[in-house]
């Protein structure tokens, strides 16, 4: 690219972002997610007049619609409680809206818009026909009884059910929405609609769920890391791995790393992280999964039970490692964390969580030319298997574990290949750019074909 074109792209990016920030005040996470994409797409579009004339990027950064609703329920002490439910239906150019539901005290419209926007690109990368959406509520499931969670989920679905359907919008889980919540949500949807369709994914195996869905995001993330290592003739066996989070994504990232010979030394939750110098093994991981999904305990209990270090209120990024897998939440790696990782020898970061690295942290990884996989590529395995769950529901049959796992691996390899195709810069691969361009193209081409909508 000539320096004049580069200058023009930089000026356009500045104008574009200031317009977006003005139109969406007080939404820092959404601004961040768009900036991360726009810094690659704006220069890419410099010589592509058709996309520019159709204002595709402006249209892709405006959600199709946002639904906001009141959720009223009664707690165990008979108090009336009020939460805010939301669904951001971002873009359905290439398929029905698809994306998870998050129940967390910090859920805001900004968070759901960033997640919905990312989901559009991620779903496009999976090669499956899925649009992007995200939803949730500022409801904190921590410390709530099963009855309270059930009543909240039923109240939430009573309104959401008007806006979703197997050909319209198919929600799934995310932070705070696991197997228990998905079951309550699906049960209520089925009751209200009087129909049994695969409108929610992540369902239990007894009622339309897919094998491997629980494991898919974590497994897919490790499959992606394995592909990246292979470009350097390297492998997972023997590598020391730092994992954050202790929820669904972290658990199955750790499991696959162990299966492939990696050494996992940390896990975390919002209270801090454990550092197990000897590494987790299958038995310890099984215990941790029980702690988190059945007993719903805190991570320090692992340290007490197995006798290892617990670092209260801290994140694990200063622990020396070969590879890092952030699997907890957004913006959990800042510039200083990224510098610590690189200085301590980390040569691969694969994002399991959505947007766990700040834009400046990504710059640190890219300047150091380490292998860096952005979430929209490396954590797409979850939604990919959700797509396969929809296919099985529509066909009214269930595939075997091996069949689904094979499909998952195939999809992760295709995503990797697309990132390499669009992200190669000399002998280095800019996976972030590759994922942004590859994800953009399919959606943009569909939007161009529809005319002005
Ligand atoms: P879970 O609710 O199962 O687990 C979330 C984990 O992250 C918990 O250990 C939680 O700790 C921790 N966490 C949450 N908020 C914070 C915080 N502010 N600081 C530190 N730790 C925190 O969620 P998932 O594993 O499903 O999701 C994790 C990430 O992966 C999210 O970014 C999600 O969007 C992304 N993702 C999930 C997919 C899926 O299939 N589930 C698919 C693609 C992406 P605590 O229990 O203390 O809150």
Coordinates of C-alpha atoms and ligand atoms in Angstrom, one line a residue:
X1 CA 0.0 0.0 0.0
X2 CA 1.4 3.4 -1.0
X3 CA 2.0 6.0 1.8
X4 CA -0.7 8.2 0.3
X5 CA -3.3 5.4 0.5
X6 CA -2.1 4.6 4.0
X7 CA -2.6 8.2 5.1
X8 CA -6.1 8.3 3.5
X9 CA -7.1 5.1 5.3
X10 CA -5.8 6.4 8.7
X11 CA -7.8 9.6 8.2
X12 CA -10.9 7.7 7.2
X13 CA -10.6 5.4 10.2
X14 CA -10.3 8.4 12.5
X15 CA -13.5 10.0 11.1
X16 CA -15.3 6.6 11.1
X17 CA -14.5 5.9 14.7
X18 CA -15.4 9.4 15.9
X19 CA -18.8 9.1 14.2
X20 CA -19.4 5.7 15.7
X21 CA -18.4 6.9 19.2
X22 CA -20.7 10.0 18.8
X23 CA -23.7 7.8 17.8
X24 CA -23.1 5.3 20.6
X25 CA -22.1 7.3 23.7
X26 CA -21.0 5.5 26.8
X27 CA -20.4 2.2 25.1
X28 CA -16.6 1.6 25.5
X29 CA -16.7 -2.2 24.9
X30 CA -18.6 -1.7 21.7
X31 CA -16.2 1.0 20.5
X32 CA -13.2 -1.3 21.3
X33 CA -14.7 -4.2 19.3
X34 CA -15.5 -2.1 16.3
X35 CA -12.1 -0.4 16.3
X36 CA -10.3 -3.7 16.4
X37 CA -12.1 -4.7 13.2
X38 CA -12.1 -1.3 11.5
X39 CA -8.4 -0.9 11.8
X40 CA -8.0 -3.9 9.4
X41 CA -11.1 -3.4 7.3
X42 CA -10.7 0.3 6.5
X43 CA -7.3 -0.1 4.8
X44 CA -8.5 -3.3 3.1
X45 CA -11.4 -1.4 1.5
X46 CA -9.2 1.4 0.1
X47 CA -9.3 -0.1 -3.4
X48 CA -12.7 -1.8 -3.2
X49 CA -15.1 0.8 -4.3
X50 CA -18.2 -1.4 -4.4
X51 CA -18.2 -2.0 -0.6
X52 CA -17.4 1.7 0.0
X53 CA -20.2 3.0 -2.2
X54 CA -22.7 0.7 -0.5
X55 CA -21.4 1.9 3.0
X56 CA -21.1 -1.7 4.1
X57 CA -18.9 -1.0 7.1
X58 CA -21.4 1.7 8.4
X59 CA -24.2 -0.7 8.0
X60 CA -22.4 -3.6 9.6
X61 CA -21.7 -1.5 12.7
X62 CA -25.4 -0.7 13.2
X63 CA -27.4 -3.6 14.7
X64 CA -30.5 -4.7 12.8
X65 CA -32.4 -4.1 16.1
X66 CA -32.1 -4.0 19.9
X67 CA -34.8 -5.4 22.1
X68 CA -34.8 -4.2 25.8
X69 CA -37.3 -5.5 28.3
X70 CA -38.2 -5.7 32.0
X71 CA -37.8 -9.1 33.8
X72 CA -39.8 -9.4 37.0
X73 CA -39.5 -12.4 39.3
X74 CA -40.0 -13.2 43.0
X75 CA -37.0 -14.4 45.2
X76 CA -37.1 -17.0 48.0
X77 CA -38.0 -14.3 50.6
X78 CA -41.0 -13.2 48.5
X79 CA -39.4 -10.0 47.4
X80 CA -40.2 -8.7 43.9
X81 CA -37.0 -8.4 41.9
X82 CA -36.6 -6.4 38.6
X83 CA -33.8 -7.0 36.1
X84 CA -33.2 -5.7 32.5
X85 CA -33.2 -8.3 29.7
X86 CA -31.8 -7.5 26.2
X87 CA -31.3 -9.1 22.9
X88 CA -29.1 -7.4 20.2
X89 CA -30.0 -8.9 16.8
X90 CA -27.0 -7.6 15.0
X91 CA -26.9 -9.0 11.5
X92 CA -28.8 -11.8 9.7
X93 CA -27.3 -11.4 6.2
X94 CA -26.0 -15.0 6.0
X95 CA -28.4 -16.8 8.3
X96 CA -30.8 -16.6 11.3
X97 CA -29.4 -14.6 14.3
X98 CA -27.3 -16.8 16.5
X99 CA -25.4 -16.1 19.7
X100 CA -25.4 -16.7 23.4
X101 CA -27.1 -15.2 26.5
X102 CA -25.1 -13.8 29.3
X103 CA -26.3 -13.4 32.9
X104 CA -23.9 -11.3 34.9
X105 CA -24.1 -8.3 37.1
X106 CA -22.0 -6.2 34.7
X107 CA -24.1 -6.9 31.6
X108 CA -24.8 -3.6 29.8
X109 CA -26.0 -2.7 26.3
X110 CA -22.3 -1.9 25.4
X111 CA -21.2 -5.4 26.4
X112 CA -24.0 -7.1 24.4
X113 CA -23.4 -4.9 21.4
X114 CA -19.6 -5.7 21.4
X115 CA -20.5 -9.4 21.7
X116 CA -23.1 -9.3 19.0
X117 CA -20.8 -7.5 16.6
X118 CA -18.0 -10.0 17.2
X119 CA -20.5 -12.8 16.7
X120 CA -21.3 -11.7 13.2
X121 CA -17.7 -12.2 12.1
X122 CA -17.2 -15.3 14.1
X123 CA -20.3 -17.0 12.7
X124 CA -19.3 -16.1 9.2
X125 CA -15.9 -17.7 9.8
X126 CA -17.4 -21.0 10.8
X127 CA -18.6 -21.6 7.2
X128 CA -22.1 -22.3 8.5
X129 CA -25.1 -20.1 7.6
X130 CA -25.5 -18.2 10.9
X131 CA -26.1 -14.5 11.5
X132 CA -24.9 -12.8 14.7
X133 CA -26.7 -11.8 17.9
X134 CA -26.2 -11.7 21.7
X135 CA -28.4 -11.2 24.7
X136 CA -28.6 -11.5 28.4
X137 CA -29.5 -9.7 31.6
X138 CA -27.9 -7.8 34.5
X139 CA -28.9 -10.8 36.7
X140 CA -26.2 -12.4 38.9
X141 CA -26.8 -16.1 39.3
X142 CA -24.1 -16.3 42.0
X143 CA -25.6 -17.2 45.4
X144 CA -29.1 -17.7 43.9
X145 CA -31.1 -20.9 44.7
X146 CA -32.2 -23.2 41.9
X147 CA -35.7 -22.0 42.3
X148 CA -34.7 -18.4 42.0
X149 CA -32.7 -19.1 38.8
X150 CA -35.6 -21.0 37.4
X151 CA -38.1 -18.2 38.1
X152 CA -35.8 -15.7 36.6
X153 CA -35.2 -17.8 33.4
X154 CA -38.9 -18.3 33.0
X155 CA -39.7 -14.6 33.3
X156 CA -36.8 -13.8 30.9
X157 CA -38.0 -16.3 28.3
X158 CA -41.6 -15.1 28.6
X159 CA -40.6 -11.9 26.8
X160 CA -37.7 -13.2 24.7
X161 CA -39.9 -16.0 23.2
X162 CA -41.7 -13.4 21.1
X163 CA -38.5 -12.5 19.3
X164 CA -36.8 -15.8 18.6
X165 CA -37.5 -19.0 16.6
X166 CA -35.8 -21.7 14.7
X167 CA -35.7 -19.6 11.5
X168 CA -35.3 -16.2 13.3
X169 CA -33.0 -16.2 16.2
X170 CA -31.4 -19.2 18.1
X171 CA -29.9 -18.2 21.5
X172 CA -27.4 -20.3 23.4
X173 CA -25.4 -20.1 26.7
X174 CA -22.5 -17.8 27.7
X175 CA -21.2 -16.5 31.0
X176 CA -23.7 -17.4 33.8
X177 CA -25.8 -19.4 31.4
X178 CA -24.8 -23.1 31.5
X179 CA -26.7 -26.4 31.2
X180 CA -29.1 -25.5 34.1
X181 CA -30.1 -22.1 32.7
X182 CA -30.4 -23.4 29.1
X183 CA -32.7 -26.2 30.4
X184 CA -35.0 -23.7 32.2
X185 CA -35.0 -21.4 29.2
X186 CA -35.8 -24.1 26.7
X187 CA -38.5 -25.6 28.9
X188 CA -40.3 -22.3 29.2
X189 CA -39.9 -21.6 25.4
X190 CA -41.4 -25.0 24.6
X191 CA -44.3 -24.4 27.0
X192 CA -45.1 -21.0 25.6
X193 CA -44.8 -22.0 21.9
X194 CA -46.3 -25.4 22.3
X195 CA -43.7 -26.7 19.8
X196 CA -40.4 -28.7 20.1
X197 CA -37.9 -27.0 17.8
X198 CA -34.2 -26.5 18.2
X199 CA -34.6 -22.8 19.0
X200 CA -32.0 -22.9 21.8
X201 CA -28.6 -24.7 21.6
X202 CA -26.5 -26.2 24.3
X203 CA -29.5 -28.3 25.3
X204 CA -29.2 -31.5 27.4
X205 CA -28.6 -34.7 25.5
X206 CA -32.0 -36.1 26.5
X207 CA -33.8 -33.2 24.8
X208 CA -32.1 -32.4 21.5
X209 CA -28.6 -31.4 22.6
X210 CA -25.5 -32.4 20.7
X211 CA -22.6 -34.4 21.9
X212 CA -19.4 -32.3 22.2
X213 CA -21.3 -29.0 22.5
X214 CA -20.2 -28.6 26.2
X215 CA -16.6 -29.2 25.2
X216 CA -16.6 -27.5 21.8
X217 CA -15.3 -24.0 22.6
X218 CA -12.4 -25.2 24.7
X219 CA -11.5 -28.1 22.3
X220 CA -11.8 -25.9 19.3
X221 CA -9.5 -23.3 20.9
X222 CA -6.8 -25.9 21.4
X223 CA -7.3 -27.4 17.9
X224 CA -6.7 -23.8 16.6
X225 CA -3.6 -23.4 18.7
X226 CA -2.3 -26.8 17.4
X227 CA -2.8 -25.5 13.8
X228 CA -0.9 -22.3 14.6
X229 CA 2.0 -24.3 16.1
X230 CA 2.1 -26.6 13.1
X231 CA 2.9 -23.5 10.9
X232 CA 6.2 -23.3 12.9
X233 CA 6.8 -27.1 12.9
X234 CA 5.9 -27.2 16.6
X235 CA 3.4 -29.1 18.8
X236 CA 1.5 -28.9 22.1
X237 CA 3.3 -31.8 23.9
X238 CA 5.5 -30.6 26.7
X239 CA 4.3 -26.9 26.6
X240 CA 3.6 -25.1 29.9
X241 CA 0.1 -23.5 29.6
X242 CA -1.5 -20.7 31.6
X243 CA -5.3 -20.8 31.5
X244 CA -7.6 -18.2 33.0
X245 CA -11.2 -18.8 34.0
X246 CA -12.7 -22.0 35.5
X247 CA -16.0 -22.1 33.7
X248 CA -17.1 -24.0 30.6
X249 CA -14.5 -22.7 28.2
X250 CA -11.5 -22.9 30.6
X251 CA -12.5 -26.4 31.7
X252 CA -12.4 -27.9 28.3
X253 CA -9.5 -25.9 27.0
X254 CA -7.6 -27.5 30.0
X255 CA -8.9 -30.9 29.2
X256 CA -7.8 -30.9 25.6
X257 CA -4.4 -29.4 26.5
X258 CA -3.9 -32.3 28.9
X259 CA -5.0 -34.9 26.3
X260 CA -2.5 -33.5 23.9
X261 CA 0.4 -33.5 26.4
X262 CA 0.4 -29.9 27.5
X263 CA 1.0 -28.9 31.2
X264 CA -1.7 -26.7 32.6
X265 CA -0.5 -24.8 35.7
X266 CA -3.1 -22.1 36.4
X267 CA -6.9 -21.7 36.5
X268 CA -8.8 -18.7 37.9
X269 CA -12.2 -17.2 38.7
X270 CA -13.2 -13.6 39.7
X271 CA -11.6 -14.1 43.1
X272 CA -8.1 -14.9 42.0
X273 CA -6.0 -17.7 40.4
X274 CA -4.4 -21.0 41.5
X275 CA -0.9 -21.9 40.5
X276 CA -0.3 -25.6 40.5
X277 CA 3.4 -26.0 39.7
X278 CA 3.1 -29.7 39.1
X279 CA 0.3 -29.2 36.6
X280 CA -3.3 -30.3 36.6
X281 CA -4.0 -33.9 35.7
X282 CA -7.3 -35.6 34.7
X283 CA -8.3 -36.3 38.3
X284 CA -7.6 -32.7 39.5
X285 CA -9.5 -31.3 36.5
X286 CA -12.4 -33.6 37.2
X287 CA -12.5 -32.4 40.8
X288 CA -12.4 -28.7 39.6
X289 CA -15.3 -29.3 37.2
X290 CA -17.3 -30.7 40.1
X291 CA -16.4 -27.8 42.3
X292 CA -17.5 -25.3 39.6
X293 CA -20.5 -26.9 38.0
X294 CA -22.1 -29.0 40.8
X295 CA -21.0 -27.4 44.1
X296 CA -20.6 -23.9 42.6
X297 CA -17.6 -23.2 44.8
X298 CA -14.7 -20.8 44.6
X299 CA -11.3 -21.5 43.1
X300 CA -9.3 -21.2 46.4
X301 CA -10.9 -24.5 47.4
X302 CA -8.8 -26.2 44.8
X303 CA -5.6 -24.7 46.3
X304 CA -6.7 -25.9 49.8
X305 CA -7.6 -29.4 48.6
X306 CA -4.5 -30.0 46.4
X307 CA -2.0 -27.9 48.4
X308 CA -0.9 -25.3 45.8
X309 CA -0.6 -21.5 45.6
X310 CA -3.7 -19.3 45.5
X311 CA -3.2 -15.6 44.4
X312 CA -6.2 -13.7 45.7
X313 CA -7.6 -10.9 43.4
X314 CA -4.8 -11.5 40.8
X315 CA -4.7 -12.6 37.2
X316 CA -2.2 -15.3 36.1
X317 CA -0.3 -13.5 33.4
X318 CA 3.0 -13.1 35.2
X319 CA 3.4 -16.9 35.6
X320 CA 6.1 -18.1 33.1
X321 CA 4.6 -20.2 30.3
X322 CA 5.0 -21.2 26.7
X323 CA 1.3 -20.6 25.8
X324 CA -1.6 -18.6 27.3
X325 CA -5.3 -19.3 27.0
X326 CA -7.4 -16.4 28.4
X327 CA -10.8 -18.1 28.9
X328 CA -12.6 -15.9 31.5
X329 CA -13.9 -12.5 30.3
X330 CA -13.3 -9.4 28.2
X331 CA -10.3 -7.1 28.9
X332 CA -8.5 -9.5 31.3
X333 CA -5.1 -8.9 29.6
X334 CA -3.8 -5.3 29.6
X335 CA -0.6 -3.9 28.2
X336 CA 1.4 -4.8 31.3
X337 CA 0.1 -8.3 31.3
X338 CA 0.9 -8.7 27.6
X339 CA 4.4 -7.5 28.2
X340 CA 4.9 -9.9 31.2
X341 CA 3.7 -12.8 29.0
X342 CA 6.1 -12.0 26.2
X343 CA 9.0 -11.3 28.5
X344 CA 8.5 -14.6 30.3
X345 CA 8.7 -16.6 27.0
X346 CA 5.1 -17.0 26.0
X347 CA 5.0 -17.6 22.2
X348 CA 1.3 -18.3 21.6
X349 CA -1.9 -16.7 22.9
X350 CA -5.2 -18.3 21.8
X351 CA -8.3 -16.5 23.1
X352 CA -11.0 -18.7 24.5
X353 CA -13.0 -15.7 26.0
X354 CA -14.4 -12.9 23.9
X355 CA -12.1 -9.9 23.6
X356 CA -9.9 -10.8 26.6
X357 CA -7.0 -8.7 25.3
X358 CA -7.1 -4.9 25.1
X359 CA -6.2 -3.3 21.7
X360 CA -2.8 -2.2 23.2
X361 CA -2.2 -5.8 24.5
X362 CA -2.8 -7.1 21.0
X363 CA -0.2 -4.6 19.7
X364 CA 2.3 -6.0 22.1
X365 CA 1.7 -9.6 20.9
X366 CA 1.8 -8.5 17.3
X367 CA 5.0 -6.4 17.7
X368 CA 6.7 -9.4 19.3
X369 CA 5.5 -11.5 16.3
X370 CA 4.2 -14.3 18.6
X371 CA 1.3 -16.5 17.5
X372 CA -1.8 -14.6 18.5
X373 CA -5.3 -16.0 17.8
X374 CA -8.2 -13.5 18.1
X375 CA -11.4 -14.8 19.8
X376 CA -13.5 -14.6 16.7
X377 CA -11.3 -17.3 15.2
X378 CA -10.1 -19.4 18.1
X379 CA -13.3 -19.6 20.1
X380 CA -15.7 -20.2 17.2
X381 CA -15.9 -23.9 17.9
X382 CA -18.7 -23.4 20.4
X383 CA -21.0 -21.7 18.0
X384 CA -20.0 -24.1 15.2
X385 CA -21.2 -27.1 17.2
X386 CA -24.3 -25.1 18.1
X387 CA -24.8 -24.9 14.4
X388 CA -24.3 -28.6 14.1
X389 CA -26.9 -29.1 17.0
X390 CA -29.4 -27.1 14.9
X391 CA -28.7 -29.3 11.9
X392 CA -29.2 -32.5 14.0
X393 CA -32.5 -31.0 15.4
X394 CA -33.7 -30.2 11.9
X395 CA -32.8 -33.7 10.7
X396 CA -34.3 -35.3 13.9
X397 CA -31.2 -37.4 14.6
X398 CA -28.1 -37.4 16.7
X399 CA -24.6 -37.8 15.5
X400 CA -21.9 -39.7 17.5
X401 CA -19.3 -38.0 19.6
X402 CA -16.7 -38.9 16.9
X403 CA -18.7 -37.5 14.1
X404 CA -19.3 -34.1 15.9
X405 CA -15.6 -33.9 17.0
X406 CA -14.5 -34.6 13.4
X407 CA -16.7 -31.8 12.1
X408 CA -15.4 -29.5 14.8
X409 CA -11.8 -30.2 13.9
X410 CA -12.6 -29.7 10.2
X411 CA -14.2 -26.3 10.9
X412 CA -11.4 -25.1 13.1
X413 CA -8.9 -26.1 10.4
X414 CA -10.9 -24.2 7.8
X415 CA -11.0 -21.1 10.0
X416 CA -7.3 -21.4 10.4
X417 CA -6.8 -21.7 6.7
X418 CA -9.0 -18.6 6.0
X419 CA -7.0 -16.6 8.6
X420 CA -3.7 -17.7 6.9
X421 CA -5.1 -16.8 3.4
X422 CA -6.1 -13.3 4.4
X423 CA -3.5 -12.6 7.1
X424 CA -0.2 -13.6 5.6
X425 CA 2.4 -10.8 5.9
X426 CA 5.7 -12.1 4.6
X427 CA 6.7 -15.1 6.8
X428 CA 4.4 -14.0 9.7
X429 CA 0.7 -14.5 9.9
X430 CA -1.5 -11.7 11.2
X431 CA -4.4 -13.9 12.5
X432 CA -6.4 -10.9 13.7
X433 CA -6.3 -9.3 10.2
X434 CA -7.0 -12.6 8.6
X435 CA -10.0 -13.3 10.7
X436 CA -11.4 -9.8 10.3
X437 CA -11.1 -9.8 6.5
X438 CA -12.3 -13.4 6.0
X439 CA -15.3 -12.9 8.4
X440 CA -16.2 -9.5 6.8
X441 CA -16.2 -10.7 3.1
X442 CA -18.9 -13.3 3.3
X443 CA -21.3 -11.0 5.2
X444 CA -20.4 -8.0 3.1
X445 CA -21.0 -9.9 -0.2
X446 CA -24.5 -11.0 1.0
X447 CA -25.3 -7.5 2.0
X448 CA -24.2 -6.1 -1.4
X449 CA -26.4 -8.7 -3.1
X450 CA -29.5 -7.7 -1.2
X451 CA -29.2 -4.0 -2.3
X452 CA -29.9 -1.3 0.2
X453 CA -31.5 -2.8 3.3
Ligands
LIG1 P1 -18.7 -19.5 32.6 O1 -19.8 -18.7 33.2 O2 -18.9 -20.9 32.5 O3 -17.3 -19.1 33.2 C1 -16.8 -17.8 33.3 C2 -15.5 -17.9 34.1 O4 -14.9 -16.6 34.0 C3 -15.7 -18.1 35.5 O5 -14.6 -18.8 36.0 C4 -15.8 -16.7 36.1 O6 -15.5 -16.6 37.5 C5 -14.8 -16.0 35.3 N1 -15.1 -14.6 35.2 C6 -16.2 -14.0 34.8 N2 -16.1 -12.7 34.9 C7 -14.9 -12.4 35.4 C8 -14.2 -11.3 35.7 N3 -14.7 -10.0 35.6 N4 -12.9 -11.4 36.2 C9 -12.3 -12.6 36.3 N5 -13.0 -13.8 36.0 C10 -14.2 -13.7 35.6 O7 -18.6 -18.8 31.1 P2 -17.9 -19.4 29.8 O8 -16.8 -20.3 30.1 O9 -19.0 -20.0 28.9 O10 -17.4 -18.1 29.0 C11 -16.1 -17.6 29.3 C12 -15.7 -16.7 28.1 O11 -15.8 -17.4 26.9 C13 -16.7 -15.5 27.9 O12 -15.9 -14.4 27.4 C14 -17.6 -16.0 26.8 O13 -18.2 -14.9 26.1 C15 -16.7 -16.8 25.9 N6 -17.3 -17.8 25.1 C16 -18.0 -18.8 25.6 C17 -18.5 -19.8 24.7 C18 -19.3 -21.0 25.2 O14 -19.5 -21.9 24.4 N7 -19.6 -21.1 26.5 C19 -18.4 -19.7 23.3 C20 -17.5 -18.6 22.8 C21 -17.0 -17.7 23.7 P3 -16.7 -16.4 38.6 O15 -17.3 -17.8 38.6 O16 -16.0 -16.0 39.8 O17 -17.6 -15.4 38.0

